[in-house]
C-alpha cells in the first residue's frame, strides 16, 4: 500500500523545498534592497558593508602629508575652502573635505550632496535646517487675526516648514545622501564649519567625484581665487578642473538652470519671470548670500538659563540610553537597524554636541579629554556608517599609540598644534610632523599613530568611516600588550621579566596620557 503513494510523497517534498527556497530568496531580496525610506512614520533601514577603500586599486600610502585646502570659492557673505579629493590620502579613504566660513547674516543656500555627510561646528553659532521628502511641516507661523481673516477669505497661508535646529560650537550634524539642507549665521562672529563627505559609501551610486547640487542661486558665479598651481578654481569638483592656467569652459548654476523656464513655470504654476528667478542665472551673489534684514523664520528659542540646562539634559539622555534594556536588545540584534516607532526619519536626531567637558568619555586632569559620537549616541550614524571623536589635549599630553581596526580617520586640527607620527605595516614612518590649526591628515586603517600636544595644547576632530569604529591601544591601561603573557612579551622583545612587566604596567592611564609619564618619560623630540 505504501508503494503507490511514494511518488506523490517525493513530489510533495520537492514542492515544499522549492517553496522554502523561493520564500527565503524573496526575504533576502527584500532585506538587502531596503532603501533609506524618507517619509512620515517610516523607520530607518541600515545598509551594511559600506565601501571605505577603492576596490581593485592599490592605495599608495608610503608617504602622508598634512593637507591644506587646494581651492577656494568666494561668495557674497562667506567662503568655502575645498581640499583636493584627488589627493592620494583622501581618494584612498574615499572622502572629500570642505570648510565653510559664513559671515554674519550669511545664508548658505539650500543644497545636497550625492553621499552621506557629517560636519562639525568649529566656531560660532547659527541655524540649520534639513528637509526630508514626505515629512510634514511641523513648524508653523502663528496667525494673527488679520491673517486668519485673509486665510478664510482668500486662502492665504502663513509660513510653514520643517524643523529648524540651533547649532553651536561643538555640534556634530549628520546628513544622509541627497538631504537638502541650509545654514544661517545669526551671530556677530563667523560661523566656521568643517565637513567630511563619504564618497565611497554605498549610498553614493555615482563615481568618486565630489558634487554639490544647489537648489538656488548661481553657486559658481563668483570668480575663484588663484589656486596653488596657478589655476582659477571655480568648480566644486577638482576633477572638473582642466589643468594649469586653464579656465572652466562650462557655466554653472543651480539644478533649475538645467530646465526650460517654461517647464519650470508649469511645474510650479508660477509666472515665467518667477521661473527665471528660480534658475538664478543673473544672480551674482554666489553660494553664500547676505540676508539684508534678520532672517524671519519660525523656530523655538532658548529661554534664560535654558541653554545651559540643555547640556545636562543631553548627558542625562545619553545615560538613560546606555542603561536601558532597549540598548541591550539593540546590541544583541547586531545587524538589525529597527529602533521602534519613535525613531523615524521625520523625527530622527541629526545633531549631537561633543564639546561639553561633562560629556567626555575619557578624562585625565593632567592630560585632557576624549569624546566620541557614534551610532549609539546618535542613532542615525548607524545608517550613515560614520562616527567622530573630539580630543582636547593639554600641553605636552599624548594620545596613547593606537590604530583603527575597522575604519580610516580624518584628523582636523581645530586649535593649537600637535606632533603626529604614523607607521605602516612595514614599520616605516610614513608621517612625522606637525599638524597645525586648519590642517588635516588621513590616518589609514591599521596604521599605528601617536599624537602629542604642542606648547599651546592640541585640539582636533577626527571623522571615522565606520559608525562602530574600533581602536586598539598599544600603551596604557587598555594596551593590547597587557593581554599577552609575560613570557610572550619577554621573548618577543628580548627583555627581562621585570622589563616585560614595566612595558605592560608602567602606564595606568587610559587613552589620554599625561605629560612625561613620570621620571621615565621622554619627549617625542628627543
Tab-separated table of N, CA and C in Angstrom, residues 50-54 59 67 71 82-98 115-118 195-201 204 207-211 238-239 384-387 407-411 440-443 463-466:
chain	number	residue	atom	x	y	z
A	50	UNK	N	29.588	49.283	4.007
A	50	UNK	CA	29.924	50.383	3.120
A	50	UNK	C	31.362	50.243	2.669
A	51	UNK	N	31.639	50.721	1.455
A	51	UNK	CA	32.971	50.609	0.907
A	51	UNK	C	33.795	51.796	1.369
A	52	UNK	N	34.896	51.526	2.074
A	52	UNK	CA	35.740	52.601	2.562
A	52	UNK	C	37.020	52.734	1.765
A	53	UNK	N	37.318	51.780	0.922
A	53	UNK	CA	38.530	51.821	0.119
A	53	UNK	C	38.195	51.575	-1.332
A	54	UNK	N	38.991	52.122	-2.209
A	54	UNK	CA	38.832	51.846	-3.627
A	54	UNK	C	39.116	50.381	-3.873
A	59	UNK	N	46.322	51.465	-2.853
A	59	UNK	CA	46.464	52.747	-2.179
A	59	UNK	C	47.928	52.923	-1.799
A	67	UNK	N	47.538	68.194	5.094
A	67	UNK	CA	46.918	68.804	3.916
A	67	UNK	C	46.203	70.109	4.259
A	71	UNK	N	41.564	74.690	-3.144
A	71	UNK	CA	40.807	75.665	-3.923
A	71	UNK	C	39.814	76.384	-3.008
A	82	UNK	N	38.031	74.015	-0.196
A	82	UNK	CA	37.871	72.601	-0.512
A	82	UNK	C	39.231	71.947	-0.636
A	83	UNK	N	39.390	70.802	0.017
A	83	UNK	CA	40.609	70.017	-0.127
A	83	UNK	C	40.532	69.207	-1.426
A	84	UNK	N	41.670	68.907	-1.994
A	84	UNK	CA	41.746	68.171	-3.258
A	84	UNK	C	41.366	66.711	-3.035
A	85	UNK	N	40.146	66.336	-3.455
A	85	UNK	CA	39.693	64.965	-3.230
A	85	UNK	C	40.425	63.951	-4.090
A	86	UNK	N	41.206	64.424	-5.061
A	86	UNK	CA	42.003	63.504	-5.868
A	86	UNK	C	43.366	63.230	-5.241
A	87	UNK	N	43.677	63.899	-4.120
A	87	UNK	CA	44.916	63.596	-3.418
A	87	UNK	C	44.887	62.147	-2.943
A	88	UNK	N	46.022	61.485	-2.986
A	88	UNK	CA	46.078	60.058	-2.693
A	88	UNK	C	45.456	59.710	-1.345
A	89	UNK	N	45.698	60.531	-0.317
A	89	UNK	CA	45.161	60.225	1.004
A	89	UNK	C	43.637	60.233	1.017
A	90	UNK	N	43.054	61.312	0.515
A	90	UNK	CA	41.599	61.432	0.547
A	90	UNK	C	40.947	60.461	-0.422
A	91	UNK	N	41.559	60.255	-1.570
A	91	UNK	CA	40.989	59.343	-2.551
A	91	UNK	C	40.996	57.918	-2.032
A	92	UNK	N	42.065	57.542	-1.349
A	92	UNK	CA	42.151	56.184	-0.814
A	92	UNK	C	41.129	55.966	0.304
A	93	UNK	N	40.927	56.988	1.116
A	93	UNK	CA	39.936	56.888	2.187
A	93	UNK	C	38.513	57.024	1.662
A	94	UNK	N	38.365	57.505	0.418
A	94	UNK	CA	37.045	57.635	-0.176
A	94	UNK	C	36.236	58.784	0.381
A	95	UNK	N	36.894	59.911	0.689
A	95	UNK	CA	36.194	61.043	1.294
A	95	UNK	C	36.578	62.340	0.597
A	96	UNK	N	35.740	63.344	0.773
A	96	UNK	CA	36.050	64.728	0.405
A	96	UNK	C	35.931	65.556	1.676
A	97	UNK	N	36.615	66.709	1.697
A	97	UNK	CA	36.641	67.516	2.913
A	97	UNK	C	36.532	68.987	2.529
A	98	UNK	N	35.649	69.721	3.206
A	98	UNK	CA	35.446	71.147	2.906
A	98	UNK	C	35.331	71.937	4.207
A	115	UNK	N	26.361	61.901	-1.433
A	115	UNK	CA	26.925	60.953	-0.476
A	115	UNK	C	26.625	61.435	0.936
A	116	UNK	N	26.650	60.536	1.936
A	116	UNK	CA	26.425	60.966	3.319
A	116	UNK	C	27.458	61.994	3.759
A	117	UNK	N	27.023	62.897	4.630
A	117	UNK	CA	27.888	63.993	5.069
A	117	UNK	C	27.798	64.129	6.585
A	118	UNK	N	28.920	64.435	7.193
A	118	UNK	CA	28.955	64.711	8.626
A	118	UNK	C	29.786	65.976	8.825
A	195	UNK	N	33.463	69.828	7.116
A	195	UNK	CA	32.552	68.764	6.703
A	195	UNK	C	33.302	67.677	5.955
A	196	UNK	N	32.973	66.426	6.270
A	196	UNK	CA	33.504	65.292	5.528
A	196	UNK	C	32.373	64.618	4.768
A	197	UNK	N	32.578	64.397	3.482
A	197	UNK	CA	31.607	63.708	2.634
A	197	UNK	C	32.166	62.333	2.305
A	198	UNK	N	31.410	61.298	2.631
A	198	UNK	CA	31.886	59.915	2.473
A	198	UNK	C	31.547	59.409	1.060
A	199	UNK	N	32.424	59.699	0.109
A	199	UNK	CA	32.148	59.393	-1.295
A	199	UNK	C	32.091	57.904	-1.576
A	200	UNK	N	32.824	57.093	-0.818
A	200	UNK	CA	32.856	55.658	-1.094
A	200	UNK	C	31.732	54.896	-0.399
A	201	UNK	N	30.858	55.605	0.300
A	201	UNK	CA	29.701	54.970	0.921
A	201	UNK	C	28.778	54.418	-0.160
A	204	UNK	N	26.236	56.388	-2.259
A	204	UNK	CA	26.653	57.147	-3.436
A	204	UNK	C	26.708	56.211	-4.628
A	207	UNK	N	30.103	58.271	-9.189
A	207	UNK	CA	31.525	57.988	-9.085
A	207	UNK	C	32.100	58.676	-7.851
A	208	UNK	N	33.435	58.780	-7.787
A	208	UNK	CA	34.099	59.355	-6.627
A	208	UNK	C	34.256	60.874	-6.718
A	209	UNK	N	33.598	61.508	-7.688
A	209	UNK	CA	33.648	62.968	-7.781
A	209	UNK	C	32.828	63.603	-6.665
A	210	UNK	N	33.362	64.676	-6.098
A	210	UNK	CA	32.612	65.445	-5.109
A	210	UNK	C	31.678	66.395	-5.837
A	211	UNK	N	30.390	66.243	-5.621
A	211	UNK	CA	29.387	67.070	-6.285
A	211	UNK	C	28.520	67.766	-5.244
A	238	UNK	N	37.276	68.900	-8.021
A	238	UNK	CA	38.636	69.016	-8.522
A	238	UNK	C	38.779	68.341	-9.876
A	239	UNK	N	38.059	67.262	-10.111
A	239	UNK	CA	38.223	66.508	-11.349
A	239	UNK	C	37.687	67.265	-12.559
A	384	UNK	N	24.422	55.878	8.338
A	384	UNK	CA	25.433	56.541	7.515
A	384	UNK	C	26.784	55.850	7.569
A	385	UNK	N	26.976	54.960	8.567
A	385	UNK	CA	28.251	54.267	8.743
A	385	UNK	C	29.394	55.241	9.018
A	386	UNK	N	29.123	56.252	9.862
A	386	UNK	CA	30.118	57.253	10.202
A	386	UNK	C	30.109	57.496	11.709
A	387	UNK	N	31.221	58.021	12.222
A	387	UNK	CA	31.316	58.406	13.626
A	387	UNK	C	32.396	59.475	13.742
A	407	UNK	N	38.359	51.121	10.216
A	407	UNK	CA	37.988	52.371	9.551
A	407	UNK	C	39.232	53.206	9.286
A	408	UNK	N	39.024	54.294	8.555
A	408	UNK	CA	40.026	55.340	8.422
A	408	UNK	C	39.631	56.491	9.352
A	409	UNK	N	40.604	57.307	9.714
A	409	UNK	CA	40.328	58.501	10.492
A	409	UNK	C	40.834	59.735	9.761
A	410	UNK	N	39.980	60.758	9.638
A	410	UNK	CA	40.372	62.026	9.033
A	410	UNK	C	40.486	63.039	10.161
A	411	UNK	N	41.718	63.395	10.514
A	411	UNK	CA	42.010	64.220	11.683
A	411	UNK	C	42.172	65.676	11.246
A	440	UNK	N	44.625	69.047	7.942
A	440	UNK	CA	44.106	67.709	8.205
A	440	UNK	C	45.085	66.658	7.717
A	441	UNK	N	44.926	65.463	8.238
A	441	UNK	CA	45.693	64.318	7.783
A	441	UNK	C	44.812	63.078	7.896
A	442	UNK	N	44.981	62.156	6.970
A	442	UNK	CA	44.251	60.890	6.989
A	442	UNK	C	45.096	59.843	7.697
A	443	UNK	N	44.503	59.202	8.699
A	443	UNK	CA	45.148	58.078	9.369
A	443	UNK	C	44.521	56.800	8.797
A	463	UNK	N	36.951	62.481	12.006
A	463	UNK	CA	35.814	61.781	11.424
A	463	UNK	C	36.262	60.365	11.051
A	464	UNK	N	35.410	59.366	11.326
A	464	UNK	CA	35.783	57.969	11.099
A	464	UNK	C	34.766	57.307	10.177
A	465	UNK	N	35.247	56.463	9.290
A	465	UNK	CA	34.412	55.883	8.241
A	465	UNK	C	33.736	54.598	8.683
A	466	UNK	N	33.339	54.535	9.940
A	466	UNK	CA	32.571	53.401	10.462
A	466	UNK	C	31.804	53.894	11.675
